């Protein structure tokens, strides 16, 4: 713990509940410091532990690329895993770095409605944007890529009609 | 919060005194009347409340952006693989690491400021600023890699075609017919073999062949796919052995940077729009954060400024948070 608070009354309460208002001069100022609630928390050791966890989690995102990953043919598993890792990282940042873990109950007032709105916004986009490609204007249908175009490109890459016998372009084929 | 904060100790408050004066007659004379507590609506400072309100709007802003990306990406019939659009996962992971580090340094700056170690606080703040700058530098490098491959978010500069169709063929012909390119091609054709590298000699031979293919009157649809593959091949998908798979993916546009022929990336245009939109807005947020840190550096970072540092830090952590989701969505999916 890096800080030594002079007032013991503020250093032990885990959460400043909305009912009990600390008598602190800071409330009269604008930004002059902060209430006693999170003075007792944090601490450099804790931040460094969170930092280490974040680094480990970032590396874990790459697990889906490793040969040991068992669901190589099912990308959805990998996506779900990576999103789970991201959500864990986000929770760590929000809870520890943004001090939300030690905040009073107002945190729910601000974050839950915003999160619900965010979710709602995302869901609302599905019919308007996501399903749009199912029915497109003829002009767009003419120009848009289809899976067959990807296959065509892949075939062109594999065929390599222009290859010179002297060249060996596709030598470094991936061997699984 | 003023409305709910009205019950300040009446012993000192003359402004409100006459409103409530009848309730407690002896409040004005310095005697000990009923001293009521200051009662803010929410137990946090005004600046922090406003920052959190702002952040909750930002949550919705980025949720809309990320949501539309996800919905577009999974609704699209074709979406390019990260290697098709020259995204490098290690660089993205490095940037993630840089932002996480900067989140730690700003937290440490706050702790130092609270402990009245102003020099230390300034050090951490400068480090945060540097890490943010590094993030932007790496981002700029990545943007440059996209631009150099003709991937732009807007139409006249973008050289990305969705598929190797007749429109693509005519675009290649148009580029090959530009006077400057005609001159360069002539120069290349006349160059002696010993002035060229091995790669350039092979490239020259292939370029000659695709020039014939693209001009040929009895051109087959597959020919244009071959042309597109020669100009800029879709790299082999990343595998467990790292980037080695992409070794054979050197196109004519890479061999001759001046050539700048149109290239085919199926789904590449929608990808470019979402990529530049998402990372662009994120980069704007990073720039704003750096400006705030630069301003904070002008002050003495003691306990008096802890609130300001905390609010700037909250914003910065949010920027980090957005990148935590952007990184896997853009680089790893």
PDB file of N, CA, C and O in Angstrom, chain A residues 76 79-80 83 86 118-119 121-134, chain B residues 61-79 270-271 273-275 277-278 322 325-331 333:
ATOM      1  N   UNK A  76     -16.151 -20.766 -34.703  1.00  0.00           N
ATOM      2  CA  UNK A  76     -17.026 -20.142 -33.695  1.00  0.00           C
ATOM      3  C   UNK A  76     -16.492 -20.362 -32.289  1.00  0.00           C
ATOM      4  O   UNK A  76     -16.636 -19.498 -31.429  1.00  0.00           O
ATOM      5  N   UNK A  79     -13.788 -17.831 -31.766  1.00  0.00           N
ATOM      6  CA  UNK A  79     -14.339 -16.485 -31.583  1.00  0.00           C
ATOM      7  C   UNK A  79     -14.912 -16.326 -30.181  1.00  0.00           C
ATOM      8  O   UNK A  79     -14.687 -15.309 -29.522  1.00  0.00           O
ATOM      9  N   UNK A  80     -15.671 -17.330 -29.767  1.00  0.00           N
ATOM     10  CA  UNK A  80     -16.266 -17.260 -28.424  1.00  0.00           C
ATOM     11  C   UNK A  80     -15.169 -17.183 -27.372  1.00  0.00           C
ATOM     12  O   UNK A  80     -15.257 -16.399 -26.416  1.00  0.00           O
ATOM     13  N   UNK A  83     -13.618 -13.705 -27.403  1.00  0.00           N
ATOM     14  CA  UNK A  83     -14.501 -12.710 -26.794  1.00  0.00           C
ATOM     15  C   UNK A  83     -14.528 -12.878 -25.280  1.00  0.00           C
ATOM     16  O   UNK A  83     -14.584 -11.894 -24.534  1.00  0.00           O
ATOM     17  N   UNK A  86     -11.479 -11.256 -24.054  1.00  0.00           N
ATOM     18  CA  UNK A  86     -11.632  -9.798 -24.100  1.00  0.00           C
ATOM     19  C   UNK A  86     -12.504  -9.300 -22.963  1.00  0.00           C
ATOM     20  O   UNK A  86     -12.203  -8.272 -22.352  1.00  0.00           O
ATOM     21  N   UNK A 118     -26.411  -0.177 -25.024  1.00  0.00           N
ATOM     22  CA  UNK A 118     -25.393  -0.632 -25.970  1.00  0.00           C
ATOM     23  C   UNK A 118     -25.823  -1.950 -26.611  1.00  0.00           C
ATOM     24  O   UNK A 118     -25.749  -2.130 -27.828  1.00  0.00           O
ATOM     25  N   UNK A 119     -26.303  -2.858 -25.777  1.00  0.00           N
ATOM     26  CA  UNK A 119     -26.763  -4.157 -26.268  1.00  0.00           C
ATOM     27  C   UNK A 119     -27.928  -3.980 -27.233  1.00  0.00           C
ATOM     28  O   UNK A 119     -27.977  -4.577 -28.312  1.00  0.00           O
ATOM     29  N   UNK A 121     -28.689  -1.329 -28.953  1.00  0.00           N
ATOM     30  CA  UNK A 121     -28.203  -0.729 -30.204  1.00  0.00           C
ATOM     31  C   UNK A 121     -27.653  -1.802 -31.143  1.00  0.00           C
ATOM     32  O   UNK A 121     -27.955  -1.816 -32.338  1.00  0.00           O
ATOM     33  N   UNK A 122     -26.872  -2.695 -30.570  1.00  0.00           N
ATOM     34  CA  UNK A 122     -26.283  -3.747 -31.383  1.00  0.00           C
ATOM     35  C   UNK A 122     -27.343  -4.634 -32.007  1.00  0.00           C
ATOM     36  O   UNK A 122     -27.280  -4.948 -33.194  1.00  0.00           O
ATOM     37  N   UNK A 123     -28.331  -4.992 -31.195  1.00  0.00           N
ATOM     38  CA  UNK A 123     -29.376  -5.885 -31.708  1.00  0.00           C
ATOM     39  C   UNK A 123     -30.193  -5.192 -32.790  1.00  0.00           C
ATOM     40  O   UNK A 123     -30.549  -5.803 -33.795  1.00  0.00           O
ATOM     41  N   UNK A 124     -30.423  -3.900 -32.591  1.00  0.00           N
ATOM     42  CA  UNK A 124     -31.222  -3.166 -33.577  1.00  0.00           C
ATOM     43  C   UNK A 124     -30.549  -3.091 -34.934  1.00  0.00           C
ATOM     44  O   UNK A 124     -31.205  -2.882 -35.946  1.00  0.00           O
ATOM     45  N   UNK A 125     -29.228  -3.223 -34.951  1.00  0.00           N
ATOM     46  CA  UNK A 125     -28.513  -3.109 -36.222  1.00  0.00           C
ATOM     47  C   UNK A 125     -28.705  -4.337 -37.095  1.00  0.00           C
ATOM     48  O   UNK A 125     -28.485  -4.286 -38.306  1.00  0.00           O
ATOM     49  N   UNK A 126     -29.087  -5.459 -36.495  1.00  0.00           N
ATOM     50  CA  UNK A 126     -29.131  -6.711 -37.254  1.00  0.00           C
ATOM     51  C   UNK A 126     -30.083  -6.627 -38.454  1.00  0.00           C
ATOM     52  O   UNK A 126     -29.663  -6.880 -39.581  1.00  0.00           O
ATOM     53  N   UNK A 127     -31.366  -6.242 -38.244  1.00  0.00           N
ATOM     54  CA  UNK A 127     -32.234  -6.200 -39.430  1.00  0.00           C
ATOM     55  C   UNK A 127     -31.834  -5.123 -40.429  1.00  0.00           C
ATOM     56  O   UNK A 127     -31.927  -5.328 -41.638  1.00  0.00           O
ATOM     57  N   UNK A 128     -31.357  -3.967 -39.919  1.00  0.00           N
ATOM     58  CA  UNK A 128     -31.097  -2.858 -40.833  1.00  0.00           C
ATOM     59  C   UNK A 128     -29.814  -3.042 -41.624  1.00  0.00           C
ATOM     60  O   UNK A 128     -29.740  -2.673 -42.786  1.00  0.00           O
ATOM     61  N   UNK A 129     -28.798  -3.572 -40.981  1.00  0.00           N
ATOM     62  CA  UNK A 129     -27.495  -3.649 -41.641  1.00  0.00           C
ATOM     63  C   UNK A 129     -27.103  -5.089 -41.929  1.00  0.00           C
ATOM     64  O   UNK A 129     -26.721  -5.430 -43.038  1.00  0.00           O
ATOM     65  N   UNK A 130     -27.241  -5.942 -40.932  1.00  0.00           N
ATOM     66  CA  UNK A 130     -26.701  -7.283 -41.067  1.00  0.00           C
ATOM     67  C   UNK A 130     -27.414  -8.106 -42.107  1.00  0.00           C
ATOM     68  O   UNK A 130     -26.789  -8.858 -42.851  1.00  0.00           O
ATOM     69  N   UNK A 131     -28.724  -7.966 -42.164  1.00  0.00           N
ATOM     70  CA  UNK A 131     -29.484  -8.788 -43.108  1.00  0.00           C
ATOM     71  C   UNK A 131     -29.584  -8.128 -44.472  1.00  0.00           C
ATOM     72  O   UNK A 131     -30.213  -8.663 -45.372  1.00  0.00           O
ATOM     73  N   UNK A 132     -28.948  -6.961 -44.609  1.00  0.00           N
ATOM     74  CA  UNK A 132     -29.082  -6.211 -45.844  1.00  0.00           C
ATOM     75  C   UNK A 132     -28.486  -6.962 -47.026  1.00  0.00           C
ATOM     76  O   UNK A 132     -28.957  -6.850 -48.151  1.00  0.00           O
ATOM     77  N   UNK A 133     -27.413  -7.743 -46.743  1.00  0.00           N
ATOM     78  CA  UNK A 133     -26.746  -8.399 -47.864  1.00  0.00           C
ATOM     79  C   UNK A 133     -27.566  -9.538 -48.436  1.00  0.00           C
ATOM     80  O   UNK A 133     -27.251 -10.046 -49.497  1.00  0.00           O
ATOM     81  N   UNK A 134     -28.621  -9.946 -47.723  1.00  0.00           N
ATOM     82  CA  UNK A 134     -29.460 -11.016 -48.271  1.00  0.00           C
ATOM     83  C   UNK A 134     -30.274 -10.508 -49.459  1.00  0.00           C
ATOM     84  O   UNK A 134     -30.584 -11.249 -50.362  1.00  0.00           O
TER      85      UNK A 134
ATOM     86  N   UNK B  61     -21.697   4.847 -27.936  1.00  0.00           N
ATOM     87  CA  UNK B  61     -21.107   5.234 -29.222  1.00  0.00           C
ATOM     88  C   UNK B  61     -20.293   4.075 -29.804  1.00  0.00           C
ATOM     89  O   UNK B  61     -20.495   3.665 -30.946  1.00  0.00           O
ATOM     90  N   UNK B  62     -19.398   3.529 -29.000  1.00  0.00           N
ATOM     91  CA  UNK B  62     -18.554   2.461 -29.516  1.00  0.00           C
ATOM     92  C   UNK B  62     -19.332   1.153 -29.642  1.00  0.00           C
ATOM     93  O   UNK B  62     -18.994   0.325 -30.488  1.00  0.00           O
ATOM     94  N   UNK B  63     -20.348   0.985 -28.827  1.00  0.00           N
ATOM     95  CA  UNK B  63     -21.169  -0.207 -28.989  1.00  0.00           C
ATOM     96  C   UNK B  63     -21.865  -0.180 -30.342  1.00  0.00           C
ATOM     97  O   UNK B  63     -21.966  -1.208 -31.024  1.00  0.00           O
ATOM     98  N   UNK B  64     -22.307   1.006 -30.760  1.00  0.00           N
ATOM     99  CA  UNK B  64     -22.943   1.110 -32.073  1.00  0.00           C
ATOM    100  C   UNK B  64     -21.931   0.812 -33.170  1.00  0.00           C
ATOM    101  O   UNK B  64     -22.224   0.083 -34.124  1.00  0.00           O
ATOM    102  N   UNK B  65     -20.722   1.365 -33.037  1.00  0.00           N
ATOM    103  CA  UNK B  65     -19.690   1.122 -34.060  1.00  0.00           C
ATOM    104  C   UNK B  65     -19.305  -0.354 -34.109  1.00  0.00           C
ATOM    105  O   UNK B  65     -19.275  -0.971 -35.175  1.00  0.00           O
ATOM    106  N   UNK B  66     -19.000  -0.910 -32.930  1.00  0.00           N
ATOM    107  CA  UNK B  66     -18.586  -2.311 -32.886  1.00  0.00           C
ATOM    108  C   UNK B  66     -19.727  -3.213 -33.318  1.00  0.00           C
ATOM    109  O   UNK B  66     -19.509  -4.200 -34.034  1.00  0.00           O
ATOM    110  N   UNK B  67     -20.940  -2.861 -32.885  1.00  0.00           N
ATOM    111  CA  UNK B  67     -22.106  -3.667 -33.255  1.00  0.00           C
ATOM    112  C   UNK B  67     -22.291  -3.680 -34.753  1.00  0.00           C
ATOM    113  O   UNK B  67     -22.508  -4.737 -35.359  1.00  0.00           O
ATOM    114  N   UNK B  68     -22.166  -2.505 -35.391  1.00  0.00           N
ATOM    115  CA  UNK B  68     -22.362  -2.507 -36.836  1.00  0.00           C
ATOM    116  C   UNK B  68     -21.230  -3.259 -37.527  1.00  0.00           C
ATOM    117  O   UNK B  68     -21.457  -3.914 -38.543  1.00  0.00           O
ATOM    118  N   UNK B  69     -20.028  -3.183 -36.972  1.00  0.00           N
ATOM    119  CA  UNK B  69     -18.936  -3.971 -37.557  1.00  0.00           C
ATOM    120  C   UNK B  69     -19.256  -5.463 -37.492  1.00  0.00           C
ATOM    121  O   UNK B  69     -19.149  -6.173 -38.502  1.00  0.00           O
ATOM    122  N   UNK B  70     -19.645  -5.917 -36.306  1.00  0.00           N
ATOM    123  CA  UNK B  70     -19.924  -7.350 -36.133  1.00  0.00           C
ATOM    124  C   UNK B  70     -21.042  -7.793 -37.068  1.00  0.00           C
ATOM    125  O   UNK B  70     -20.947  -8.823 -37.747  1.00  0.00           O
ATOM    126  N   UNK B  71     -22.080  -6.961 -37.122  1.00  0.00           N
ATOM    127  CA  UNK B  71     -23.238  -7.326 -37.928  1.00  0.00           C
ATOM    128  C   UNK B  71     -22.891  -7.316 -39.415  1.00  0.00           C
ATOM    129  O   UNK B  71     -23.297  -8.196 -40.173  1.00  0.00           O
ATOM    130  N   UNK B  72     -22.085  -6.327 -39.838  1.00  0.00           N
ATOM    131  CA  UNK B  72     -21.665  -6.274 -41.241  1.00  0.00           C
ATOM    132  C   UNK B  72     -20.760  -7.446 -41.575  1.00  0.00           C
ATOM    133  O   UNK B  72     -20.863  -8.066 -42.620  1.00  0.00           O
ATOM    134  N   UNK B  73     -19.859  -7.732 -40.643  1.00  0.00           N
ATOM    135  CA  UNK B  73     -18.866  -8.759 -40.898  1.00  0.00           C
ATOM    136  C   UNK B  73     -19.506 -10.131 -41.040  1.00  0.00           C
ATOM    137  O   UNK B  73     -19.193 -10.882 -41.942  1.00  0.00           O
ATOM    138  N   UNK B  74     -20.427 -10.428 -40.117  1.00  0.00           N
ATOM    139  CA  UNK B  74     -21.024 -11.755 -40.166  1.00  0.00           C
ATOM    140  C   UNK B  74     -22.199 -11.827 -41.124  1.00  0.00           C
ATOM    141  O   UNK B  74     -22.647 -12.910 -41.461  1.00  0.00           O
ATOM    142  N   UNK B  75     -22.686 -10.655 -41.570  1.00  0.00           N
ATOM    143  CA  UNK B  75     -23.761 -10.663 -42.555  1.00  0.00           C
ATOM    144  C   UNK B  75     -23.223 -10.673 -43.973  1.00  0.00           C
ATOM    145  O   UNK B  75     -23.950 -10.957 -44.920  1.00  0.00           O
ATOM    146  N   UNK B  76     -21.936 -10.362 -44.139  1.00  0.00           N
ATOM    147  CA  UNK B  76     -21.365 -10.255 -45.484  1.00  0.00           C
ATOM    148  C   UNK B  76     -21.169 -11.645 -46.076  1.00  0.00           C
ATOM    149  O   UNK B  76     -20.792 -12.571 -45.366  1.00  0.00           O
ATOM    150  N   UNK B  77     -21.442 -11.781 -47.383  1.00  0.00           N
ATOM    151  CA  UNK B  77     -21.215 -13.088 -48.012  1.00  0.00           C
ATOM    152  C   UNK B  77     -19.732 -13.463 -48.015  1.00  0.00           C
ATOM    153  O   UNK B  77     -19.392 -14.628 -47.905  1.00  0.00           O
ATOM    154  N   UNK B  78     -18.857 -12.469 -48.142  1.00  0.00           N
ATOM    155  CA  UNK B  78     -17.420 -12.721 -48.149  1.00  0.00           C
ATOM    156  C   UNK B  78     -16.750 -11.679 -47.265  1.00  0.00           C
ATOM    157  O   UNK B  78     -17.061 -10.498 -47.358  1.00  0.00           O
ATOM    158  N   UNK B  79     -15.875 -12.128 -46.406  1.00  0.00           N
ATOM    159  CA  UNK B  79     -15.086 -11.192 -45.601  1.00  0.00           C
ATOM    160  C   UNK B  79     -13.622 -11.607 -45.718  1.00  0.00           C
ATOM    161  O   UNK B  79     -13.320 -12.795 -45.617  1.00  0.00           O
ATOM    162  N   UNK B 270     -15.594  -3.284 -48.088  1.00  0.00           N
ATOM    163  CA  UNK B 270     -16.357  -3.149 -46.846  1.00  0.00           C
ATOM    164  C   UNK B 270     -15.430  -3.290 -45.652  1.00  0.00           C
ATOM    165  O   UNK B 270     -15.561  -2.591 -44.659  1.00  0.00           O
ATOM    166  N   UNK B 271     -14.451  -4.176 -45.787  1.00  0.00           N
ATOM    167  CA  UNK B 271     -13.481  -4.334 -44.721  1.00  0.00           C
ATOM    168  C   UNK B 271     -12.756  -3.012 -44.469  1.00  0.00           C
ATOM    169  O   UNK B 271     -12.614  -2.573 -43.333  1.00  0.00           O
ATOM    170  N   UNK B 273     -13.672   0.029 -45.160  1.00  0.00           N
ATOM    171  CA  UNK B 273     -14.547   1.037 -44.563  1.00  0.00           C
ATOM    172  C   UNK B 273     -14.656   0.833 -43.060  1.00  0.00           C
ATOM    173  O   UNK B 273     -14.500   1.779 -42.275  1.00  0.00           O
ATOM    174  N   UNK B 274     -14.918  -0.409 -42.640  1.00  0.00           N
ATOM    175  CA  UNK B 274     -15.106  -0.640 -41.204  1.00  0.00           C
ATOM    176  C   UNK B 274     -13.789  -0.501 -40.461  1.00  0.00           C
ATOM    177  O   UNK B 274     -13.752   0.088 -39.378  1.00  0.00           O
ATOM    178  N   UNK B 275     -12.709  -1.003 -41.051  1.00  0.00           N
ATOM    179  CA  UNK B 275     -11.418  -0.952 -40.356  1.00  0.00           C
ATOM    180  C   UNK B 275     -11.003   0.491 -40.099  1.00  0.00           C
ATOM    181  O   UNK B 275     -10.656   0.862 -38.980  1.00  0.00           O
ATOM    182  N   UNK B 277     -12.820   3.167 -40.171  1.00  0.00           N
ATOM    183  CA  UNK B 277     -13.804   3.869 -39.351  1.00  0.00           C
ATOM    184  C   UNK B 277     -13.577   3.557 -37.871  1.00  0.00           C
ATOM    185  O   UNK B 277     -13.502   4.462 -37.038  1.00  0.00           O
ATOM    186  N   UNK B 278     -13.442   2.278 -37.558  1.00  0.00           N
ATOM    187  CA  UNK B 278     -13.277   1.879 -36.153  1.00  0.00           C
ATOM    188  C   UNK B 278     -11.941   2.349 -35.592  1.00  0.00           C
ATOM    189  O   UNK B 278     -11.883   3.021 -34.558  1.00  0.00           O
ATOM    190  N   UNK B 322     -11.742  -0.044 -25.288  1.00  0.00           N
ATOM    191  CA  UNK B 322     -12.242  -0.154 -26.662  1.00  0.00           C
ATOM    192  C   UNK B 322     -11.253  -0.956 -27.502  1.00  0.00           C
ATOM    193  O   UNK B 322     -11.639  -1.839 -28.272  1.00  0.00           O
ATOM    194  N   UNK B 325     -11.351  -4.706 -27.221  1.00  0.00           N
ATOM    195  CA  UNK B 325     -12.345  -5.390 -28.055  1.00  0.00           C
ATOM    196  C   UNK B 325     -12.008  -5.267 -29.540  1.00  0.00           C
ATOM    197  O   UNK B 325     -12.257  -6.185 -30.318  1.00  0.00           O
ATOM    198  N   UNK B 326     -11.438  -4.134 -29.921  1.00  0.00           N
ATOM    199  CA  UNK B 326     -11.112  -3.941 -31.340  1.00  0.00           C
ATOM    200  C   UNK B 326     -10.056  -4.934 -31.797  1.00  0.00           C
ATOM    201  O   UNK B 326     -10.122  -5.449 -32.907  1.00  0.00           O
ATOM    202  N   UNK B 327      -9.078  -5.186 -30.952  1.00  0.00           N
ATOM    203  CA  UNK B 327      -7.953  -6.026 -31.374  1.00  0.00           C
ATOM    204  C   UNK B 327      -8.397  -7.423 -31.821  1.00  0.00           C
ATOM    205  O   UNK B 327      -8.127  -7.809 -32.967  1.00  0.00           O
ATOM    206  N   UNK B 328      -9.101  -8.200 -30.992  1.00  0.00           N
ATOM    207  CA  UNK B 328      -9.505  -9.527 -31.495  1.00  0.00           C
ATOM    208  C   UNK B 328     -10.499  -9.434 -32.639  1.00  0.00           C
ATOM    209  O   UNK B 328     -10.427 -10.228 -33.585  1.00  0.00           O
ATOM    210  N   UNK B 329     -11.408  -8.444 -32.579  1.00  0.00           N
ATOM    211  CA  UNK B 329     -12.423  -8.377 -33.634  1.00  0.00           C
ATOM    212  C   UNK B 329     -11.794  -8.086 -34.988  1.00  0.00           C
ATOM    213  O   UNK B 329     -12.211  -8.636 -36.013  1.00  0.00           O
ATOM    214  N   UNK B 330     -10.786  -7.222 -35.018  1.00  0.00           N
ATOM    215  CA  UNK B 330     -10.212  -6.826 -36.295  1.00  0.00           C
ATOM    216  C   UNK B 330      -9.069  -7.735 -36.724  1.00  0.00           C
ATOM    217  O   UNK B 330      -8.900  -7.995 -37.905  1.00  0.00           O
ATOM    218  N   UNK B 331      -8.267  -8.214 -35.763  1.00  0.00           N
ATOM    219  CA  UNK B 331      -7.037  -8.897 -36.138  1.00  0.00           C
ATOM    220  C   UNK B 331      -7.152 -10.416 -36.082  1.00  0.00           C
ATOM    221  O   UNK B 331      -6.422 -11.105 -36.768  1.00  0.00           O
ATOM    222  N   UNK B 333     -10.252 -12.385 -35.807  1.00  0.00           N
ATOM    223  CA  UNK B 333     -11.451 -13.103 -36.234  1.00  0.00           C
ATOM    224  C   UNK B 333     -11.329 -13.582 -37.678  1.00  0.00           C
ATOM    225  O   UNK B 333     -10.764 -12.916 -38.503  1.00  0.00           O
TER     226      UNK B 333
END
